[in-house]
Coordinates of C-alpha atoms in Angstrom, one line a residue:
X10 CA -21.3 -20.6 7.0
X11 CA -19.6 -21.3 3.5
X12 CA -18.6 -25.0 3.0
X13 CA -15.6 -26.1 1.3
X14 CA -16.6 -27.4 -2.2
X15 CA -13.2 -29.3 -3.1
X16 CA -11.2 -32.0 -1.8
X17 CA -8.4 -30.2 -0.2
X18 CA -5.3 -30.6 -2.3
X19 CA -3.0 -33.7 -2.0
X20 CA 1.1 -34.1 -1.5
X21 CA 1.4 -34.7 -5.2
X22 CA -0.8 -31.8 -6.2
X23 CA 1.4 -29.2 -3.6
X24 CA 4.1 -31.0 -5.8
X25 CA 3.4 -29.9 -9.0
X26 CA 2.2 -26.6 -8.1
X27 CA 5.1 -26.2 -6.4
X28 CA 7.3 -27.3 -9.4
X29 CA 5.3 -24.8 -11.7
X30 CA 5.7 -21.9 -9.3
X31 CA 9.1 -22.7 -8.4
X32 CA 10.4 -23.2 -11.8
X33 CA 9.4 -20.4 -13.3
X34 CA 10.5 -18.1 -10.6
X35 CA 13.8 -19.6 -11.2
X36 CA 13.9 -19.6 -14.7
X37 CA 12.9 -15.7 -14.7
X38 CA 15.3 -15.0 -11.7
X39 CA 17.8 -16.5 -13.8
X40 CA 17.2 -15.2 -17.4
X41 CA 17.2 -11.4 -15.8
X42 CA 20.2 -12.1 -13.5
X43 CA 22.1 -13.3 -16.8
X44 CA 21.1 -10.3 -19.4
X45 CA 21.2 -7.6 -17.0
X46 CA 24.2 -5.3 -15.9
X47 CA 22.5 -3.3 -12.6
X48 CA 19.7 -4.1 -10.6
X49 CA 16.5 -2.0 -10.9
X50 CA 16.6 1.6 -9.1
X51 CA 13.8 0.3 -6.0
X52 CA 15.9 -2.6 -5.6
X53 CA 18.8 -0.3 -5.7
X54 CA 17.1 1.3 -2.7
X55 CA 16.7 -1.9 -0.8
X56 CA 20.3 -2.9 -0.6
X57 CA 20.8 0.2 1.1
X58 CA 17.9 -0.1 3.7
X59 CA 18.3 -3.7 4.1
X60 CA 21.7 -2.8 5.8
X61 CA 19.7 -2.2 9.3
X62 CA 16.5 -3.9 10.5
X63 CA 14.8 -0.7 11.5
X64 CA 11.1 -0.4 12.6
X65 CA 10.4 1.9 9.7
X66 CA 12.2 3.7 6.9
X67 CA 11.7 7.3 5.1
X68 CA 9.8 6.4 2.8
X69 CA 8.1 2.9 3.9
X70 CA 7.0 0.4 6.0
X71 CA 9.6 -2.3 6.9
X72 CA 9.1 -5.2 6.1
X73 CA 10.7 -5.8 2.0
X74 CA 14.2 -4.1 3.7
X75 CA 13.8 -7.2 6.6
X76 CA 13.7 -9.6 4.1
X77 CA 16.6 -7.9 2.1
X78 CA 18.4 -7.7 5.3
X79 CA 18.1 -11.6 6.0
X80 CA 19.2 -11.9 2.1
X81 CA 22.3 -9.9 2.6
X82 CA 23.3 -11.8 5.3
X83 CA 22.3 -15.1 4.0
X84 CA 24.0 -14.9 0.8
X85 CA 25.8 -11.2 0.7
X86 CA 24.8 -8.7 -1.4
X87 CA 24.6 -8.9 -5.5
X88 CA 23.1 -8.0 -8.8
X89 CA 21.6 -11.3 -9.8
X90 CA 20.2 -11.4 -5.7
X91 CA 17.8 -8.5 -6.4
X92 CA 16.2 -10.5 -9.5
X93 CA 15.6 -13.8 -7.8
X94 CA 14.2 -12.4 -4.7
X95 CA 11.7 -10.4 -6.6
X96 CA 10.8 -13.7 -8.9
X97 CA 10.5 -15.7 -5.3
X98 CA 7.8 -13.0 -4.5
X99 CA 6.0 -13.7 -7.7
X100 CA 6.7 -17.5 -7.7
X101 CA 5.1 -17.3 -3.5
X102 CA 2.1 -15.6 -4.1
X103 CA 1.4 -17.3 -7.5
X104 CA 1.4 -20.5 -5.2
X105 CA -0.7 -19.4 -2.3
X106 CA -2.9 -18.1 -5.1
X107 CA -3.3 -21.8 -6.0
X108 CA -4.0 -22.7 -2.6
X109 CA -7.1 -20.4 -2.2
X110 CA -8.0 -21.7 -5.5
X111 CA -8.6 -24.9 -4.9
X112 CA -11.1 -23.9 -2.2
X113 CA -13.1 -23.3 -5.5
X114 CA -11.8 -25.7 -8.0
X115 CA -10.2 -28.9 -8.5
X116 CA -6.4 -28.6 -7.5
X117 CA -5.5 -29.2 -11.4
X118 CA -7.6 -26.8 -12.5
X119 CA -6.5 -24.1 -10.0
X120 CA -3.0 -24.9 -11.0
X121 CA -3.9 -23.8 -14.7
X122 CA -5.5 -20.5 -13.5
X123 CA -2.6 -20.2 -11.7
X124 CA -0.4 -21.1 -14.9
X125 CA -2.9 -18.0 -16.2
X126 CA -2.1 -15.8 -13.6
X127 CA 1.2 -15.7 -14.4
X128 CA 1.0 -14.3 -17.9
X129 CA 0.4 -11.2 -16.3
X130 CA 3.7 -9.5 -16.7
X131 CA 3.3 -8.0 -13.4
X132 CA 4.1 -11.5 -12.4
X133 CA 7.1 -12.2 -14.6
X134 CA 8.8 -9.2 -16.9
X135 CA 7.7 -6.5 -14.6
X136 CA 8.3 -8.5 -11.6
X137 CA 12.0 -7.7 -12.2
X138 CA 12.3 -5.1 -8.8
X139 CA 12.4 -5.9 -5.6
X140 CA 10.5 -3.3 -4.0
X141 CA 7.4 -2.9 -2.2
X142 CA 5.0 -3.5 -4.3
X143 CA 6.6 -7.0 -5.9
X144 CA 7.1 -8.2 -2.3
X145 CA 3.2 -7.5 -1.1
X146 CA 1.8 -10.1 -3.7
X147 CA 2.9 -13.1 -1.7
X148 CA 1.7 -11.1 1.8
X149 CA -2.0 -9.9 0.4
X150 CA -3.2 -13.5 -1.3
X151 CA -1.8 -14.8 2.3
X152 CA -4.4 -12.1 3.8
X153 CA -6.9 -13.7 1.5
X154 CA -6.0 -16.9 2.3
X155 CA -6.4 -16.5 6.2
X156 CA -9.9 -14.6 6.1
X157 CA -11.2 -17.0 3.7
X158 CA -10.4 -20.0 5.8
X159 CA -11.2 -17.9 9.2
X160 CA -15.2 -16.7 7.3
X161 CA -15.1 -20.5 6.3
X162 CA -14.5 -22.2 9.5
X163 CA -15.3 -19.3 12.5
X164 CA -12.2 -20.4 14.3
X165 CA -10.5 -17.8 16.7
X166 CA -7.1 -19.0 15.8
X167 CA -7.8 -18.7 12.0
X168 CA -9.3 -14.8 12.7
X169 CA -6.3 -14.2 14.7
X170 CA -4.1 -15.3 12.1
X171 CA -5.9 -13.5 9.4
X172 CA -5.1 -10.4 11.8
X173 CA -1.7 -10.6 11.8
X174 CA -1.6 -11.8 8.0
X175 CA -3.5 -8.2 7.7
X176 CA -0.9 -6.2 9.7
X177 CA 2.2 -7.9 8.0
X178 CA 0.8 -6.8 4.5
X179 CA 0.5 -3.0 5.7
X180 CA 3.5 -3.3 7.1
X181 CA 4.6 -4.0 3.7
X182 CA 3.1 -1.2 1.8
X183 CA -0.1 1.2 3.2
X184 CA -2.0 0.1 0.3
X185 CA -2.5 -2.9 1.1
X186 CA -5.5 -1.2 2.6
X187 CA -7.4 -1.4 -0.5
X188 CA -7.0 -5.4 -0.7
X189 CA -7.8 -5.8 2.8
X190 CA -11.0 -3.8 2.6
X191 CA -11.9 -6.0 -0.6
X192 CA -11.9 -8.5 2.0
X193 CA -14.4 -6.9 4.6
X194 CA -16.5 -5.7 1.3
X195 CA -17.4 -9.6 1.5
X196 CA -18.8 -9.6 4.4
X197 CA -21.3 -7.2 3.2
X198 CA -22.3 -8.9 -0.1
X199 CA -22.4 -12.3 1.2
X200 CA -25.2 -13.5 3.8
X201 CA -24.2 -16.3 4.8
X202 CA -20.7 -14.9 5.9
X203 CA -22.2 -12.6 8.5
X204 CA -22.6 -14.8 11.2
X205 CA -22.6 -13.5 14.6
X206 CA -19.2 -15.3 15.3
X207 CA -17.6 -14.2 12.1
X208 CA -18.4 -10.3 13.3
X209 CA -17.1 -11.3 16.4
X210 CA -14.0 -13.1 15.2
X211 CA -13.1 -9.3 13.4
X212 CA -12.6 -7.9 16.3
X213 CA -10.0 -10.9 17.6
X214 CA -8.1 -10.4 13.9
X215 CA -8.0 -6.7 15.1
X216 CA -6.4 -7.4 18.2
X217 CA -4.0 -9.7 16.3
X218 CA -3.0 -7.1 13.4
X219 CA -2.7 -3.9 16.4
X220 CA -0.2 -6.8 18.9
X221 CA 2.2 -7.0 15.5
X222 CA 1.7 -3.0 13.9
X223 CA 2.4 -1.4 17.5
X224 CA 6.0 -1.2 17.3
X225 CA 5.7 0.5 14.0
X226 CA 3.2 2.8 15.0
X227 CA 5.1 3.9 18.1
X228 CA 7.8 4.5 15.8
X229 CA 5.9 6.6 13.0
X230 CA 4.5 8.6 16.1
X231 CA 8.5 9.2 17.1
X232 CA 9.8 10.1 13.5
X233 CA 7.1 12.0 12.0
X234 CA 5.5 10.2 10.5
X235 CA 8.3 10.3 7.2
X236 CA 6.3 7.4 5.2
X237 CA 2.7 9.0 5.8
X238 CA 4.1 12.2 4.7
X239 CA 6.0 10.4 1.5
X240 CA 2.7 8.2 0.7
X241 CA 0.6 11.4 0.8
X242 CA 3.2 13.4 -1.5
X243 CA 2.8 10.6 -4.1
X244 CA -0.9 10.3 -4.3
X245 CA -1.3 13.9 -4.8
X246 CA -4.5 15.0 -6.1
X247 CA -4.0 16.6 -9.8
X248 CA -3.8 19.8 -10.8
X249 CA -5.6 20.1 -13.5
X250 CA -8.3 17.9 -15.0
X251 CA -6.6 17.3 -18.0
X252 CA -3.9 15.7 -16.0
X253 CA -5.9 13.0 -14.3
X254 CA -7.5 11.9 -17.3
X255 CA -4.0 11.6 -18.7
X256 CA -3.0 9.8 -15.6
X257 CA -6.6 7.4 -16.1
X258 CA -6.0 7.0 -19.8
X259 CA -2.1 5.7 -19.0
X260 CA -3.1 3.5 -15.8
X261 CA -6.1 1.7 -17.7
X262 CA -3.4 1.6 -21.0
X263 CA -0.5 -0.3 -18.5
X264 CA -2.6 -2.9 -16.7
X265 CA -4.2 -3.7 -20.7
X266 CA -0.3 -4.3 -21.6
X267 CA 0.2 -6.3 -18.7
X268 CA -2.7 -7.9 -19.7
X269 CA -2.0 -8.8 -22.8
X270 CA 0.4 -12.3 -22.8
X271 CA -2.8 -13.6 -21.2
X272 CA -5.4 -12.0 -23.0
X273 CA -3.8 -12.9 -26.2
X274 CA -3.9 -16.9 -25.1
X275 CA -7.5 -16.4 -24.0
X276 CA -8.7 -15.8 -27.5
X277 CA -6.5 -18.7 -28.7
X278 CA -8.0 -21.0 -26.5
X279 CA -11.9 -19.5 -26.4
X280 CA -11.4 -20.5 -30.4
X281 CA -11.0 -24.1 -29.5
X282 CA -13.2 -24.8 -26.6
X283 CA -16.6 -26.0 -26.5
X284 CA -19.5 -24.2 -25.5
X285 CA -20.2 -23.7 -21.3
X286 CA -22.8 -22.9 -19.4
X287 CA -23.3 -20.0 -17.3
X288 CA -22.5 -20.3 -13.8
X289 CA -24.6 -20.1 -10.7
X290 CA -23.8 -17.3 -8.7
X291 CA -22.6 -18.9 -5.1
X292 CA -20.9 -17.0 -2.4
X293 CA -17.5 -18.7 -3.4
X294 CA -17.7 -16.5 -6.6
X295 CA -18.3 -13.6 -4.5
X296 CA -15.5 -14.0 -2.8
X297 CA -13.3 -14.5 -5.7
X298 CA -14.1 -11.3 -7.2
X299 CA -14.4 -9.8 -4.3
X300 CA -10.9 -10.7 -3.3
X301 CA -9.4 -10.4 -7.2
X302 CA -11.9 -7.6 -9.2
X303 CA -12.7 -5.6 -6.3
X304 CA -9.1 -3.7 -5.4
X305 CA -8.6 -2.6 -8.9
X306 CA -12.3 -0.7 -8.7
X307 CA -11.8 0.9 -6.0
X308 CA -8.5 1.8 -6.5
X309 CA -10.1 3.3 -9.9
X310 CA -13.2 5.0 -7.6
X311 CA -10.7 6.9 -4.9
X312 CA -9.5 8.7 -7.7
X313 CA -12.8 9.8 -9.2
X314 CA -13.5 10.8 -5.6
X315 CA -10.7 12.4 -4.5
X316 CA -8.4 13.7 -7.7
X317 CA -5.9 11.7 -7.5
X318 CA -3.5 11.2 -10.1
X319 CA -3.6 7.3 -11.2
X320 CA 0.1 5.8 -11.0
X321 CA 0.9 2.7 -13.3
X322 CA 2.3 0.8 -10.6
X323 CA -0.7 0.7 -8.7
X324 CA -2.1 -1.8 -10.5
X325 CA 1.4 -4.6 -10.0
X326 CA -0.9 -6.2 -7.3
X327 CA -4.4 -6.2 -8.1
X328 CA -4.0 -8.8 -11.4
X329 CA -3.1 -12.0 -9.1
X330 CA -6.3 -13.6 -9.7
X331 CA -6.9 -12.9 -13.2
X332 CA -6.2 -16.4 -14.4
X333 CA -9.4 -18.1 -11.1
X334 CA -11.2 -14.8 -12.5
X335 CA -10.7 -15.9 -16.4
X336 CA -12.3 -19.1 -15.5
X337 CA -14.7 -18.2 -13.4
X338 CA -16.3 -16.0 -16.1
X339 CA -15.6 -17.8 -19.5
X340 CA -17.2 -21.1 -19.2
X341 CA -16.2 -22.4 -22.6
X342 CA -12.5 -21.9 -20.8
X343 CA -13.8 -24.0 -18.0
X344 CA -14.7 -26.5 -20.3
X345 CA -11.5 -27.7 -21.4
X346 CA -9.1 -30.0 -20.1
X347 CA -7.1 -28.3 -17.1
X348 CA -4.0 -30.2 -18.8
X349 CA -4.4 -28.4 -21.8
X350 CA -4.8 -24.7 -20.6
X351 CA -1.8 -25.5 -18.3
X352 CA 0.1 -26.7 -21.3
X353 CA -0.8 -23.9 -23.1
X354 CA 0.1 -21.3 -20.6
X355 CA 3.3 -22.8 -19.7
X356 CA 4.5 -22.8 -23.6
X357 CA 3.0 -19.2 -23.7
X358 CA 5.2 -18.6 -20.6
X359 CA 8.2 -19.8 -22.2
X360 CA 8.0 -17.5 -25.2
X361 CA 7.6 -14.8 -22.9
X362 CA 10.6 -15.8 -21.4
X363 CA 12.6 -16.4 -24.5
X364 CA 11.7 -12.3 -25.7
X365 CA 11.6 -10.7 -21.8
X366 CA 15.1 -12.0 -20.9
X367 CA 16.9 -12.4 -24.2
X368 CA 15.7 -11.1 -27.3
X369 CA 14.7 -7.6 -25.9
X370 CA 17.8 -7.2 -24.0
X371 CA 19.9 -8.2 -26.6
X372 CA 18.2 -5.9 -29.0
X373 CA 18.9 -3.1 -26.9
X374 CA 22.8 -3.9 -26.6
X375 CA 22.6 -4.3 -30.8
X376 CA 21.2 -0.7 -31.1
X377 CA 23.3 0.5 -28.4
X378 CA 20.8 1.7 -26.3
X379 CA 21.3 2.9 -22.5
X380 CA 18.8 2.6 -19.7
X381 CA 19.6 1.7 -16.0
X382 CA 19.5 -2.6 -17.1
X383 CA 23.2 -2.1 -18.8
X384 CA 24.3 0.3 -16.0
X385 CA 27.9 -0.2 -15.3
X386 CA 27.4 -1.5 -12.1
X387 CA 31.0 -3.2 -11.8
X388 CA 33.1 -0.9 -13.5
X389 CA 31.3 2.0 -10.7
X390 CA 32.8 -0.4 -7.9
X391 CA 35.9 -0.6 -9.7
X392 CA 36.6 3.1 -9.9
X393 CA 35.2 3.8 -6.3
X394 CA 37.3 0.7 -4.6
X395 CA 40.5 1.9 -6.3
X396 CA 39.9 5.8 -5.9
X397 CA 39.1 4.7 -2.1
X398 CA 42.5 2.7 -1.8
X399 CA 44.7 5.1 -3.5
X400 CA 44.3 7.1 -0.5
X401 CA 43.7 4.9 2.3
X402 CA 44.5 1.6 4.0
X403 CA 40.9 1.2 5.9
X404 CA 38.4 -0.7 4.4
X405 CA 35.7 1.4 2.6
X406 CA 32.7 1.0 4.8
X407 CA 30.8 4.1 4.2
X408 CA 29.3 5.8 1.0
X409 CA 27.5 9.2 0.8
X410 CA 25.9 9.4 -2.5
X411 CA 22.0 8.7 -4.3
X412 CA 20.1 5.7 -4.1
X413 CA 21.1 4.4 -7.4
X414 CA 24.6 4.8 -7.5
X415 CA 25.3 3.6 -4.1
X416 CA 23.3 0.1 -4.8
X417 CA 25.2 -0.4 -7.6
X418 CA 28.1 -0.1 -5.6
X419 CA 26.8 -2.3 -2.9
X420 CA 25.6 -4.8 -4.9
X421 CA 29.3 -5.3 -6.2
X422 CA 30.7 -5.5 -2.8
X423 CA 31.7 -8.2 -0.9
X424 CA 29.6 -7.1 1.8
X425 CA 27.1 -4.8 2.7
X426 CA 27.8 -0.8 2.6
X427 CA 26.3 2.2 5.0
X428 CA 25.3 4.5 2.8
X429 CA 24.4 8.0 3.8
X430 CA 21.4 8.5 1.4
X431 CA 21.4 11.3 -1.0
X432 CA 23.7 12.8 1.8
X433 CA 21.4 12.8 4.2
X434 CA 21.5 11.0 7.9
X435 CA 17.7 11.3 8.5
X436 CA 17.2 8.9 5.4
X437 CA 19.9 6.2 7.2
X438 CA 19.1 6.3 10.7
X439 CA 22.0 3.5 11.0
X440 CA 25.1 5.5 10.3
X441 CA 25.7 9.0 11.9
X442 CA 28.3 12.0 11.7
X443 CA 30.4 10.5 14.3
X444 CA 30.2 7.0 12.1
X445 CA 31.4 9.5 9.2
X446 CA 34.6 11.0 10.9
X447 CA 35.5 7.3 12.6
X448 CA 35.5 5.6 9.4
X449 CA 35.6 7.9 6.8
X450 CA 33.3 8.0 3.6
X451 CA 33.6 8.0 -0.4
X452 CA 31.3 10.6 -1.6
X453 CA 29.9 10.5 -4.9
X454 CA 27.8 12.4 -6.9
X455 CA 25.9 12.4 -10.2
X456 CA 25.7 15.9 -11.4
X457 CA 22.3 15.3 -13.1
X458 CA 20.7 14.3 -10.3
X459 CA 18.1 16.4 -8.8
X460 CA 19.1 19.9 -7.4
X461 CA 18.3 18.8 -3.9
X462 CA 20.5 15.8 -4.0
X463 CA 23.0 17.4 -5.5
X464 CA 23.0 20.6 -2.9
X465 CA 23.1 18.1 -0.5
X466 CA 26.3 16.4 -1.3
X467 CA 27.6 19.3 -2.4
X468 CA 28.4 19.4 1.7
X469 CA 30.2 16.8 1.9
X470 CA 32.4 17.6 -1.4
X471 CA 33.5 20.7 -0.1
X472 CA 34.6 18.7 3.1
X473 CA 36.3 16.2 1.8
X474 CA 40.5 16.4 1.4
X475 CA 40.2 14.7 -2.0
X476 CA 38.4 15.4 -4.8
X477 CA 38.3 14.5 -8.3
X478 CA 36.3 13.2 -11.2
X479 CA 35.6 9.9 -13.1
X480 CA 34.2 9.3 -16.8
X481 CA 31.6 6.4 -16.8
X482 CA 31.3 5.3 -20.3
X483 CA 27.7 4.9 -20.3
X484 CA 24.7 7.4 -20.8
X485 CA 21.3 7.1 -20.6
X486 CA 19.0 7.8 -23.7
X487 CA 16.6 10.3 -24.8
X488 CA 14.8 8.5 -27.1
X489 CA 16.8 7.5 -30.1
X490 CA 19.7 9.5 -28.9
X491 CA 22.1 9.7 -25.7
X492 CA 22.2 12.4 -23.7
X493 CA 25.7 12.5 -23.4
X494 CA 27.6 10.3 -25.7
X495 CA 31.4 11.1 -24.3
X496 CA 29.9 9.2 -21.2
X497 CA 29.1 10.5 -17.5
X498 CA 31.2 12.6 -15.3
X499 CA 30.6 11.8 -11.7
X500 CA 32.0 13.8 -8.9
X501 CA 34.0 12.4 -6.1
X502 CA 35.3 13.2 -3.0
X503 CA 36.8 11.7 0.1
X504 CA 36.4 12.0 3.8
X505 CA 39.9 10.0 5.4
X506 CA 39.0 8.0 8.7
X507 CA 40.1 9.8 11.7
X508 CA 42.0 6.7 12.7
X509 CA 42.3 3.0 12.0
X510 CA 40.5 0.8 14.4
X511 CA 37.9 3.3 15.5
X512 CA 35.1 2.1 12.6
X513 CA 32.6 -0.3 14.3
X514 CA 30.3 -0.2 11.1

């Protein structure tokens, strides 16, 4: 059995790590709520899931809508709500990251790994979406969390925990399979950990993870199995060879420019320490790179195996432990004072900070460059609201449109929107035709969108009594240049209520 080689952490130690965690999650959510215009296009997507707790949506597991369904009714929906809950997810896992640290290290010194850790931009810039993969960092180092202290201690309770710990991550994203297994890989490479109660105590996580993923499963076996289907679309082998070394040579390039805030203050600080030892290999440091090195190789080896074109954003959740990892392996880092390497990171964190959510944006706006973060998210809700009221007295409760275009029009609303996505009903199992003629619905539609979108709300334009266009004055660039620098036409149409009083949405 592995002991516990620290002191477990004090009040005043959760204090501070909660005061570094917290702060910078607000000081992030903040700094991208202020310089940004539209929230990203997968957050986009969640305000319009997070209308309906349902046991599984087209494209994924539950359980980031769930949240964003609590959030929209907690606080209502909003631009600046997309960027702070995607920073809490950071700011969560960052802290339970600590938490597992300290198992290893002294609390202090766990809190500058952890102060590390969050150089990563996947943990800060690129933590600016509110999508499945930002939400399963806080869910996976909770796995880790659970099966270390369940391999650690043997307790039933702690192996049923760590089994529904398991299940909530998948039901976060399916890839949380590759963490997980990192987990069991453990069990291989350490001895001591393979005690006959530990094998056994697998089998009660088991139990645990199938009691919470059952209602989910039931409900993949009912559908289709839409998310399997979109999942297997995505990792799609490539066609050519050429193409997945491309997709090798831009995944490795991504996580080394993720990489780099830290990296860079590595070499700063490896100039300045003194000279460490090497250190003894103990099945705590198994453990830590099984749980943080291990995901990333084999995410790496399935696609040697199988094909499989490499996506960037694959790697968002396999860097949480870089700064325990940093540490672990660079002795002359672990020689120097945990004060100063937390001071260090957390001025490094403020430049980042400083350039991420003000000088880049702002440099964008001075060269007049368009991308989705200086969408006209309000001005949108402004033309739909008042086209919508021109014609009728209901309130506008229903939108047929895209994904982004209808979250930028929810997240200007006073409340939360049905949507009928990309125009069609199987996408938004919780509005219906009948919803539709009841309460009527705004259509609108992006004319550059792709043909199957736009042949799909082409139906509902032909339908609807009124029709029309508006002229957004904004345009995305191509490069240097806009595509279209008299602005966007957008097509709209609308589909009256049948009668007031009828709408129950």
């Amino acid at each position: 059995m592995t002991q516990h080689l620290h002191k477990r952490p004090s009040s005043a130690d959760w204090a501070l790590a909660l005061a570094v965690a917290l702060g910078a999650a607000l000081l992030w959510g903040a700094g991208l709520a202020l310089t940004r215009d539209a929230p990203a296009l997968d957050s986009a997507e969640q305000l319009l899931w997070g209308y309906s707790m349902e046991a599984g949506y087209w494209k994924h597991p539950p359980v980031p809508s769930w949240i964003m369904h609590a959030l929209l009714g907690a606080f209502g929906p909003s631009v600046s709500l997309t960027y702070f809950a995607a920073q809490a997810c950071a700011g969560v896992a960052l802290l339970l990251a600590w938490r597992l640290g300290c198992e290893f290290m002294p609390p202090l010194q766990s809190l500058a790994a952890m102060a590390l850790s969050a150089l990563v931009t996947w943990h800060n810039l690129s933590a600016d979406t509110f999508n499945h993969n930002t939400v399963l960092l806080p869910f996976q180092v909770a796995a880790a969390l659970a099966f270390w202290l369940a391999v650690r201690s043997g307790s039933w309770l702690r192996w049923f925990v760590f089994g529904l710990a398991a299940a909530a991550a998948m039901l976060v994203k399916y890839i949380a399979l590759l963490p997980l297994s990192a987990l069991l890989l453990y069990l291989v490479v350490e001895p001591s950990a393979r005690t006959r109660r530990n094998v056994a105590g697998l089998a009660v996580a088991g139990a645990g993870g199938l009691l919470l993923l059952a209602p989910h499963m039931l409900w993949l076996a009912g559908t289709g199995a839409a998310p399997l289907h979109y999942a297997t679309e995505v990792a799609a082998a490539a066609p050519k060879a050429s193409e997945w070394w491309r997709s090798l040579g831009l995944f490795v390039l991504e996580q080394c420019l993720d990489l780099a805030p830290l990296a860079l203050l590595l070499f700063w600080l490896h100039r300045r320490a003194p000279a460490g030892t090497a250190p003894e290999v103990t099945g705590s440091r198994r453990f830590l790179w099984c749980a943080g090195a291990a995901p990333l190789v084999m995410i790496v080896m399935y696609s040697v195996f199988t094909g499989t074109e490499l996506q960037a954003r694959w790697g968002s959740t396999l860097c949480l432990f870089a700064g325990w990892l940093a540490i672990d392996v660079w002795r002359r880092l672990a020689a120097l004072p945990p004060q100063r390497v937390l001071r260090a990171a957390l001025c490094a964190q403020a430049a980042l900070l400083v350039y991420g959510a003000l000088l880049a944006p702002g440099a964008l706006r001075l060269l007049d460059f368009n991308s989705r973060v200086n969408f006209p998210s309000r001005q949108l809700t402004a033309m739909a609201n008042a086209t919508w009221h021109q014609f009728n007295k209901a309130p506008l409760r229903i939108l047929v449109t895209d994904s982004w275009l209808g979250g930028n029009v929810v997240a200007n609303s006073a409340r939360p929107m049905a949507v009928v996505i990309d125009g069609y009903f199987q996408r938004a199992a919780w509005v219906t035709a009948e919803d539709v003629r009841r309460c009527g619905a705004l259509v609108i539609r992006d004319p550059g969108a792709g043909p199957e979108v736009v042949q799909a709300l082409r139906g509902f334009l032909d339908e609807a009594r009124m029709r029309g266009h508006w002229r957004l004055p904004w345009s995305p660039n191509r490069g240097l240049h806009q595509v279209n620098p008299e602005g966007t036409v957008l097509d709209w149409g609308i589909l009256p209520p049948s009668g007031e009083g009828n709408c129950t949405l």
